[in-house]
Structure formats: C-alpha cells, structure tokens
Coordinates of C-alpha atoms in Angstrom, one line a residue:
M248 CA 0.0 0.1 0.1
L249 CA 2.9 2.3 0.3
C250 CA 3.4 2.6 -3.4
Q251 CA 0.2 4.7 -3.7
W252 CA 1.9 7.5 -1.6
T253 CA 4.9 7.6 -3.7
K254 CA 3.5 10.4 -5.8
F255 CA 3.9 12.6 -2.6
T256 CA 7.8 12.3 -2.6
R257 CA 10.2 12.9 -5.2
K258 CA 12.6 10.0 -4.5
P259 CA 10.5 6.8 -4.5
F260 CA 13.0 4.6 -5.4
L261 CA 15.2 5.4 -2.3
I262 CA 12.2 4.6 -0.2
F263 CA 11.9 1.1 -1.3
F264 CA 15.2 0.1 -2.4
Q265 CA 17.1 2.1 0.2
D266 CA 18.2 -0.8 2.4
Y267 CA 19.3 -3.0 -0.5
A268 CA 21.3 -0.2 -2.0
Q269 CA 23.1 0.3 1.2
T270 CA 23.8 -3.3 1.6
A271 CA 25.0 -3.7 -1.9
V272 CA 27.4 -0.7 -1.2
C273 CA 28.8 -1.7 2.0
K274 CA 29.3 -5.1 0.8
S275 CA 31.2 -4.0 -2.4
F276 CA 33.5 -2.0 -0.3
S277 CA 34.2 -4.0 2.7
S278 CA 37.7 -3.9 3.8
T279 CA 37.7 -7.6 4.3
S280 CA 36.8 -8.7 1.0
S281 CA 39.6 -10.6 -0.9
C282 CA 39.1 -8.4 -3.9
L283 CA 40.7 -5.6 -2.3
I284 CA 44.0 -7.6 -1.7
R285 CA 45.2 -7.6 -5.2
G286 CA 47.8 -10.2 -6.6
S287 CA 47.2 -12.4 -3.6
R288 CA 47.6 -16.1 -4.3
R289 CA 47.4 -19.2 -2.2
I290 CA 50.6 -20.9 -1.1
N291 CA 50.7 -24.7 -0.8
P292 CA 52.4 -25.4 2.6
N293 CA 54.1 -28.7 0.8
D294 CA 56.0 -26.3 -1.4
I295 CA 57.5 -24.4 0.9
T296 CA 61.2 -24.9 1.3
S297 CA 64.1 -23.2 2.9
E298 CA 65.2 -21.4 0.1
S299 CA 61.7 -20.0 -0.6
N300 CA 61.3 -18.6 2.7
D301 CA 62.6 -15.0 2.0
K302 CA 60.4 -15.0 -1.2
I303 CA 57.3 -16.0 0.7
E304 CA 58.0 -13.3 3.7
K305 CA 58.5 -10.9 1.0
I306 CA 55.3 -11.6 -0.8
Q307 CA 53.6 -11.8 2.7
D308 CA 54.9 -8.3 3.7
N309 CA 53.6 -6.9 0.2
K310 CA 50.3 -8.4 0.9
I311 CA 50.1 -6.8 4.1
S312 CA 51.2 -3.2 3.3
E313 CA 48.9 -3.5 0.1
Y314 CA 46.1 -4.6 2.6
E315 CA 46.8 -2.0 5.1
S316 CA 47.0 0.7 2.4
T317 CA 43.7 -0.5 1.1
V318 CA 42.0 -0.5 4.4
K319 CA 43.3 3.0 5.0
V320 CA 41.6 4.2 1.9
F321 CA 38.0 2.6 3.0
N322 CA 38.2 2.8 6.7
K323 CA 39.5 5.4 9.1
E324 CA 41.2 2.7 11.4
S325 CA 43.0 -0.2 10.1
P326 CA 42.5 -3.7 11.6
K327 CA 45.9 -3.2 13.4
K328 CA 44.7 -0.1 15.1
L329 CA 41.4 -1.8 15.8
L330 CA 43.0 -4.7 17.7
E331 CA 45.2 -2.3 19.5
N332 CA 42.5 -0.5 20.8
A333 CA 40.2 -3.4 21.4
A334 CA 39.3 -4.3 25.2
N335 CA 42.0 -6.0 27.3
Y336 CA 40.3 -8.2 29.8
E337 CA 43.7 -8.8 31.7
D338 CA 42.3 -5.7 33.3
M339 CA 38.9 -6.8 34.2
P340 CA 37.6 -6.2 37.7
L341 CA 38.7 -8.5 40.3
G342 CA 35.4 -8.2 42.5
P343 CA 32.1 -6.4 42.8
D344 CA 33.7 -3.7 45.0
D345 CA 36.5 -3.1 42.2
V346 CA 34.0 -2.8 39.2
W347 CA 33.9 0.7 38.9
T348 CA 37.7 1.3 39.0
K349 CA 38.7 -1.1 36.3
G350 CA 37.3 -2.7 33.1
P351 CA 37.8 -2.7 29.1
Y352 CA 35.6 0.3 28.6
P353 CA 36.3 3.0 28.7
H354 CA 39.7 3.0 30.2
N355 CA 41.6 0.7 27.7
S356 CA 39.9 1.8 24.6
N357 CA 39.7 4.8 22.5
Y358 CA 36.2 5.1 23.5
K359 CA 35.3 7.3 20.4
Q360 CA 32.0 5.3 19.3
S361 CA 30.6 5.5 22.8
Q362 CA 27.7 8.1 23.8
A363 CA 29.0 7.9 27.3
K364 CA 31.8 10.3 26.3
Y365 CA 29.2 13.4 26.3
S366 CA 28.5 12.9 29.9
H367 CA 30.4 13.6 33.0
R368 CA 31.9 10.5 34.8
P369 CA 33.9 11.2 37.7
K370 CA 36.3 8.5 38.7
V371 CA 34.1 7.4 41.7
D372 CA 31.8 4.5 42.4
P373 CA 28.6 5.1 40.3
L374 CA 26.7 3.9 43.2
E375 CA 28.0 7.0 45.1
T376 CA 26.6 9.4 42.3
S377 CA 23.0 10.6 41.3
I378 CA 21.2 11.9 38.2
L379 CA 18.3 14.3 38.4
L380 CA 15.6 14.2 35.7
F381 CA 12.7 16.9 35.6
P382 CA 9.4 16.4 33.6
G383 CA 7.8 18.7 31.1
Q384 CA 4.5 19.9 30.0
G385 CA 1.5 17.4 30.3
T386 CA 2.4 15.9 33.7
Q387 CA 0.5 18.5 35.6
Y388 CA -2.6 17.6 37.7
V389 CA -5.0 19.4 40.0
G390 CA -3.8 18.8 43.7
M391 CA -0.1 18.7 42.8
G392 CA 2.3 20.6 45.5
K393 CA -0.3 20.4 48.1
D394 CA 2.0 17.6 50.0
L395 CA 5.2 19.7 49.6
L396 CA 4.1 22.8 51.4
H397 CA 5.5 22.1 54.6
Y398 CA 9.1 21.7 53.3
P399 CA 11.4 24.6 53.8
N400 CA 11.2 27.4 50.9
V401 CA 8.3 25.8 49.2
Q402 CA 5.7 28.2 50.2
E403 CA 8.0 31.1 49.5
M404 CA 8.7 29.8 46.0
Y405 CA 4.8 29.8 45.0
D406 CA 4.5 33.1 46.4
A407 CA 7.2 34.5 44.6
A408 CA 6.1 32.7 41.4
S409 CA 2.5 34.2 41.8
H410 CA 3.9 37.6 42.2
I411 CA 5.6 37.4 38.8
L412 CA 3.0 35.6 36.9
G413 CA 0.4 37.8 38.1
Y414 CA -2.0 35.0 39.5
N415 CA -2.2 32.8 42.3
L416 CA -0.4 29.5 41.0
L417 CA -0.7 27.7 44.2
E418 CA -4.4 28.1 44.0
L419 CA -4.7 27.1 40.4
C420 CA -2.5 24.1 41.2
Q421 CA -4.5 22.9 44.1
N422 CA -7.9 23.5 43.1
G423 CA -7.8 23.8 39.3
P424 CA -10.2 23.6 37.2
P425 CA -8.3 21.2 35.2
E426 CA -9.0 23.0 31.8
K427 CA -7.5 26.2 33.0
L428 CA -4.4 24.4 34.5
S429 CA -4.0 22.4 31.2
K430 CA -3.4 25.5 29.2
T431 CA 0.2 26.0 27.9
V432 CA 0.2 29.5 29.7
H433 CA -0.4 27.9 33.2
Q434 CA 1.0 24.3 33.1
Q435 CA 4.5 25.4 32.0
P436 CA 5.1 27.6 35.4
A437 CA 3.0 25.1 37.3
V438 CA 5.3 22.2 36.4
V439 CA 8.6 24.2 36.7
V440 CA 7.8 25.2 40.4
A441 CA 6.2 22.0 41.4
S442 CA 9.5 20.4 40.2
L443 CA 11.8 22.6 42.1
A444 CA 9.4 22.1 45.2
A445 CA 10.2 18.4 44.8
I446 CA 13.7 19.2 44.9
E447 CA 13.2 21.0 48.5
K448 CA 11.7 17.6 49.5
L449 CA 14.7 15.5 48.3
R450 CA 17.0 18.0 49.9
D451 CA 15.3 17.6 53.3
E452 CA 14.9 13.8 53.1
Q453 CA 17.9 12.7 51.1
P454 CA 20.6 15.6 50.9
S455 CA 23.3 13.2 49.6
A456 CA 21.3 12.9 46.4
L457 CA 21.9 16.6 45.6
E458 CA 25.6 16.6 47.0
T459 CA 26.5 13.8 44.7
C460 CA 24.6 14.9 41.5
V461 CA 26.9 14.4 38.3
G462 CA 24.3 15.5 35.8
V463 CA 20.8 16.8 35.2
A464 CA 18.4 16.6 32.3
G465 CA 14.8 18.0 31.9
F466 CA 12.2 17.3 29.3
S467 CA 11.1 20.4 27.2
V468 CA 10.3 23.2 29.7
G469 CA 11.8 20.8 32.3
E470 CA 15.2 21.7 31.0
I471 CA 14.6 25.3 32.4
T472 CA 14.2 23.6 35.7
A473 CA 17.4 21.6 35.4
L474 CA 19.1 25.0 34.6
T475 CA 17.7 26.6 37.6
F476 CA 18.8 23.6 39.9
A477 CA 22.2 23.8 38.5
G478 CA 22.8 27.5 39.2
A479 CA 22.5 28.8 35.8
L480 CA 19.3 30.8 36.3
S481 CA 18.0 32.3 39.5
F482 CA 14.5 31.3 40.6
E483 CA 12.9 34.5 39.6
D484 CA 14.6 34.6 36.2
A485 CA 13.5 31.2 35.6
I486 CA 10.0 32.0 36.3
R487 CA 10.1 35.2 34.1
L488 CA 11.6 32.9 31.2
V489 CA 8.9 30.4 31.7
K490 CA 6.1 33.0 31.5
V491 CA 7.4 34.3 28.1
R492 CA 7.9 31.0 26.8
A493 CA 4.6 29.7 27.7
E494 CA 2.7 32.7 26.6
A495 CA 4.7 32.8 23.2
M496 CA 4.2 29.0 22.8
Q497 CA 0.5 29.5 23.2
Y498 CA 0.0 32.4 20.7
A499 CA 2.1 30.3 18.2
S500 CA -0.5 27.4 18.6
E501 CA -3.3 29.7 18.2
I502 CA -1.9 31.0 14.8
T503 CA -2.1 27.6 13.2
P504 CA -4.6 24.6 14.3
S505 CA -1.9 21.8 15.3
G506 CA -1.3 19.2 17.7
M507 CA 0.7 16.2 18.8
M508 CA 0.2 12.3 19.1
T509 CA 2.0 9.4 20.4
V510 CA 3.1 6.7 17.7
M511 CA 4.0 3.1 18.4
Y512 CA 5.7 1.4 15.4
G513 CA 7.7 -1.6 14.5
P514 CA 10.9 -2.4 12.3
D515 CA 8.9 -2.5 9.1
S516 CA 6.9 0.8 9.6
R517 CA 7.5 4.0 7.8
L518 CA 7.1 6.7 10.0
G519 CA 9.5 9.0 8.4
F520 CA 7.9 8.6 5.1
A521 CA 4.4 9.1 6.7
C522 CA 5.2 12.4 8.0
S523 CA 6.7 13.4 4.7
V524 CA 3.6 12.2 2.7
A525 CA 1.4 14.1 5.4
K526 CA 3.4 17.2 4.9
E527 CA 3.0 17.2 1.1
F528 CA -0.6 16.5 1.6
C529 CA -1.0 19.6 3.6
K530 CA 1.1 21.6 1.1
R531 CA -1.3 20.6 -1.8
K532 CA -4.0 21.8 0.3
E533 CA -2.4 25.2 0.1
I534 CA -2.2 25.4 3.9
P535 CA -0.1 28.6 4.7
E536 CA 2.2 27.2 7.5
V537 CA 2.8 23.2 7.2
D538 CA 5.2 21.0 9.4
C539 CA 4.8 17.4 10.3
R540 CA 7.9 15.7 12.0
I541 CA 8.8 13.6 15.0
A542 CA 8.8 16.2 17.8
N543 CA 9.9 13.8 20.7
Y544 CA 12.1 11.0 20.7
L545 CA 11.0 8.8 23.8
Y546 CA 12.2 5.2 23.4
P547 CA 12.7 2.6 20.8
H548 CA 9.7 2.2 18.5
C549 CA 7.8 5.1 20.3
K550 CA 8.0 8.6 19.0
V551 CA 5.7 11.8 19.4
V552 CA 4.9 13.4 16.1
A553 CA 3.5 17.0 15.7
G554 CA 2.1 19.1 13.0
N555 CA -0.8 20.4 11.5
D556 CA -4.1 18.9 12.5
E557 CA -4.7 18.1 8.8
A558 CA -1.3 16.1 8.7
L559 CA -2.0 14.3 11.9
A560 CA -5.5 13.2 10.7
F561 CA -3.9 12.1 7.5
I562 CA -1.6 10.0 9.3
E563 CA -4.4 8.5 11.7
N564 CA -6.6 7.8 8.5
N565 CA -3.8 5.8 6.7
K566 CA -1.7 4.5 9.6
S567 CA -2.1 0.8 8.0
D568 CA -0.4 1.9 4.9
F569 CA 2.6 3.0 6.6
R570 CA 2.5 -0.2 9.1
L571 CA 2.2 2.1 12.2
R572 CA 1.1 -0.1 15.2
H573 CA -0.8 2.3 17.6
I574 CA -1.5 6.2 17.4
K575 CA -3.0 8.2 20.4
R576 CA -3.6 11.9 20.2
L577 CA -2.1 14.0 23.1
R578 CA -3.9 16.8 24.8
V579 CA -1.9 19.7 24.0
S580 CA -2.8 22.8 22.4
G581 CA -0.1 23.0 19.5
A582 CA 2.6 21.1 17.6
F583 CA 5.3 22.1 20.0
H584 CA 9.1 21.4 19.0
T585 CA 8.1 21.9 15.2
D586 CA 8.6 24.8 12.8
L587 CA 5.1 25.9 13.9
M588 CA 6.7 27.1 17.0
R589 CA 9.2 29.4 15.4
P590 CA 7.4 32.7 16.1
A591 CA 7.7 32.0 19.9
A592 CA 11.6 31.5 19.5
A593 CA 11.9 35.4 19.1
S594 CA 10.2 36.4 22.3
V595 CA 12.4 33.8 24.3
K596 CA 15.6 35.1 22.7
R597 CA 14.9 38.8 23.8
V598 CA 14.3 37.5 27.5
L599 CA 17.5 35.8 27.6
E600 CA 19.4 38.6 26.5
K601 CA 18.0 40.6 29.6
I602 CA 18.4 37.9 32.3
Q603 CA 21.7 37.0 33.9
I604 CA 23.0 33.4 33.3
E605 CA 25.8 31.8 35.2
E606 CA 28.0 28.9 34.2
P607 CA 26.0 25.7 35.5
L608 CA 27.6 23.9 38.6
I609 CA 26.5 20.7 37.2
P610 CA 26.4 19.5 33.8
V611 CA 23.0 20.2 32.1
H612 CA 22.1 18.1 29.0
S613 CA 20.5 19.9 26.2
N614 CA 17.3 18.4 24.5
I615 CA 18.5 19.5 21.1
D616 CA 21.6 17.0 21.0
G617 CA 21.5 15.3 24.4
K618 CA 25.2 16.9 25.2
S619 CA 25.7 19.2 28.3
Y620 CA 26.0 22.8 27.6
K621 CA 29.6 24.0 27.5
N622 CA 29.0 27.8 28.6
M623 CA 26.7 30.7 29.0
T624 CA 26.7 31.5 25.4
Q625 CA 25.7 28.1 24.2
I626 CA 22.6 28.5 26.9
R627 CA 21.6 31.9 25.2
K628 CA 21.8 30.2 21.8
Q629 CA 20.4 26.9 22.1
L630 CA 17.2 27.6 24.5
P631 CA 15.3 29.5 21.9
K632 CA 16.1 26.7 19.4
Q633 CA 15.0 24.3 21.6
I634 CA 11.1 25.4 21.1
Y635 CA 11.1 24.2 17.6
S636 CA 13.6 21.4 17.6
P637 CA 13.0 17.8 18.3
V638 CA 13.5 16.8 22.1
K639 CA 16.0 14.0 21.9
W640 CA 15.3 12.3 25.0
E641 CA 16.2 8.8 24.0
Q642 CA 19.4 10.0 22.8
T643 CA 19.9 11.7 26.1
M644 CA 19.3 8.5 28.1
H645 CA 22.1 6.7 26.0
I646 CA 24.6 9.5 26.9
L647 CA 23.7 9.4 30.5
Y648 CA 23.4 5.8 30.9
E649 CA 25.6 3.9 28.6
R650 CA 28.1 2.0 30.2
S651 CA 30.1 -1.5 29.9
Q652 CA 28.4 -4.7 31.0
G653 CA 28.9 -5.1 35.0
V654 CA 29.6 -1.5 35.5
A655 CA 27.0 -0.1 38.2
F656 CA 24.6 2.6 37.6
P657 CA 24.2 6.1 39.3
K658 CA 20.9 6.7 41.5
T659 CA 18.2 8.4 39.4
Y660 CA 15.7 10.5 40.9
E661 CA 12.8 12.0 38.8
C662 CA 11.8 15.3 40.4
G663 CA 8.4 16.6 39.7
P664 CA 4.6 15.6 39.1
G665 CA 3.9 12.3 37.5
R666 CA 6.2 9.3 36.7
S667 CA 6.6 9.5 33.0
L668 CA 10.4 10.1 32.8
K669 CA 10.7 7.0 35.0
T670 CA 8.6 4.8 32.5
I671 CA 10.6 6.0 29.6
L672 CA 13.8 5.2 31.3
K673 CA 12.6 1.8 31.8
M674 CA 12.0 1.4 28.2
C675 CA 15.6 2.9 27.5
N676 CA 17.5 1.1 30.0
A677 CA 15.8 -1.2 32.2
K678 CA 19.2 -1.6 34.6
A679 CA 19.1 2.0 35.1
W680 CA 15.4 2.2 35.9
N681 CA 16.1 -0.3 38.6
S682 CA 17.9 2.3 40.8
C683 CA 15.4 5.2 39.8
Q684 CA 13.0 6.9 42.3
S685 CA 10.2 9.2 41.7
I686 CA 10.1 12.4 44.1
D687 CA 6.5 13.2 43.6
A688 CA 5.2 16.6 43.7

C-alpha cells in the first residue's frame, strides 16, 4: 500500500530500495573482501622450502602493506589499530567492589564511538553518584504541590512565582479547574515550580542525592528547571523566562491549528515517510504554514509526532498503509518542537538577552543533542532553538546511562509531577531504571 503514496515524494526509489542499495554498497566496499587484496595467491605448505622462505616473507609483507593501504582508503582505522584499541580483559575487575575502577571500557579503549563520552563520569563508584530528571508539559494535575508545602522554601517559592506571573499559582495547582491548568500558559510554570518544590523535599529527606549529583536533564520546559537547579538561572529569572515562553508558545499554537500524538511502530514501519507524505498532503491543500515531524524521541519504537491537524488526521486515517501500530492524540494545544513554534523563539531570545545566566555548577544536558551545555553563550543560543527542535530524550538517556556490562549505574531521581520519565527510562535502559526513584510533587 505504500506505492500509492510515492507520488507525494520526489525519490520513491530510495524509499523502497534504500536498504538494498546500502547493503550492496557496503558489501562491495568491505575492507575484508578478498578483491581488495590484489595480487594475492594461495601458497601450498608442501611447496615451502628453506630457499623460498625469503620470497614467501616478501610476498606476505607486500600483501600486508597493500592490504593496510587499501583499508586506509576505505576505513579510518586499520585492523591493526582496531586490535590495539580493543578491550584488554586482563584488566577486568577483580570483584564487585572493584567493578567501577577497572574494566575494558572506557579506560583501555579509544572510546570514540560511545555516547557516554558526552556525559560527566567522575572516577568514583557510580553507586555513590546521582542523576536528576525533570518532567515537562503534560504531567500536571489538580492537587500537585499540596503535600510539599511543609518543606522549607516551598511556600515562598509559590508566593514569588505568583507575584511574577500575576495570578495565584498555588491556588490554581491545588483547586484547578483542570481546563485552566492544562493551558500552556499555566501548566508550564506550574510544572517548573512543582519540580523545584520536589527538589526541596529531596534536599530535606535525602541531601546526599543533591551533593553527589553528576548530571541533570529536563524534558522540554523541564530543561529550564534543570538549569535553575544547576545554578545557571535564578528562581525569579527562571519564572520570568517560563512565563514568556509559555505565552509565546500559546500564541504560536493559536496561529495554526495543530497538535501532537504518540506513535507506536515496528521495524517495518515507515514513520518518517508518513510524516513526509502528510506534510506534502497539507501543502497541496495550500495550507499557509505546514510542518509534520517527529517532535519527541521517547524510546525505541515510540515517538511523538507533531504537526498540522490535517497532517495528523492524514496519518491517523492511513496508519495501516505506513505499518504504524498504535496512535494516540495528546491533550496539548499545539505542535510543540516543530517549525510551527518558530514565532515563539524570538520572544524567548529577547528575554534571554536581559536576564543573567551563570555557568552551570552541574552538567545540564540539552534537549537538542543530548550533550551538556559548554558555557553561558551556548545556553542563550540553544534555549530559543529548543522550542522548535525535536526533544532527543532517548539519545540523552543513552548519553547518561550507556556503560559497559557489569558497571554499576548511578541513582536516578525524577523530581516533579507524574512518573512519565521513569517509565521512559525503563524502556530505554531497564538496569538504570532499577535504581530510579520518583520524588512526587
């Protein structure tokens, strides 16, 4: 059934024969193929004499040099270098207590292909470190925060936020109504303050979790929460930034009718193709602003697609043609993290130019690429882009938790309303999930 949609794309051949072409090319240029070793011949061991040893060694030397030169053309690293950089299992851990001090990876290899190189890994027992995760929009619920008011600073935080926002945030969080709390302009600051209130609970009950933190990440607006916890933003400036961000995104969502939906798919699915066809479908209907793309990378075979309402409806009506397993619309007002949110980026950029930003005391991982921010300039540059860029949460989880077999995982704390991030972590890395704890707001 995919054939009927090829008229919506310019390169139908690549869509159906991409895998075949890639396999054929890789096979033809394989560095281990015998065709790359020119002039090689098989030598019968019975024909070897003492007089021919020199000739045989010379032939072998020529073959080796020619092989290495050929490999150098097609590969960045020769087999010799690959063997030198391979794991040395003589340095394997001696026991459970020594598992974090020695091991084949990353200490005895180049470690270039591991995503873990983008995360901070101090030379201490991972069991003595922690990672904090902060949820984003959509996790709010009426009644959140009421069980945290007796912890230090929480009441003051809600009072300060209410003064900046211009309405009683605590009253809205505790009593709703749900329709009002679910609006983008309200739920973003509500989730941020509730998440920071959960930090105060964690500080009071498990202070070591904050003292041993080696990295933080936040989903969408939760990234601002992470930057606030890391000391890059003051609480007041963070609320001002979230206020403008929420209002700008609410306005952008009202310009173009759009939405988001969770998509479950399989190895044979064509989700990217479905988004491309849906986008072209909207363009042919002469819709002014069009976009349809993967907006959130959650975990393997589960993504969030966002775009025009017409594009989402098109995918829903033709999901079997693209071999999509399950689709569920999300209760959001717009296509966040797509080009339809670009009008909101300018407002956020202007606010970032006025507020003070400090160097984060703890590595904060960006939604754009999963890597930690390098400096204040990068924070100012990437936060506006984050609004219309996909949230690469799955990639961030790999960066934070990828490690060799047998190496322990840090303790993880999800701070804020809901337990969605803990569920996603289980799908990305079940072993890391075993040491994850939710600090409810």
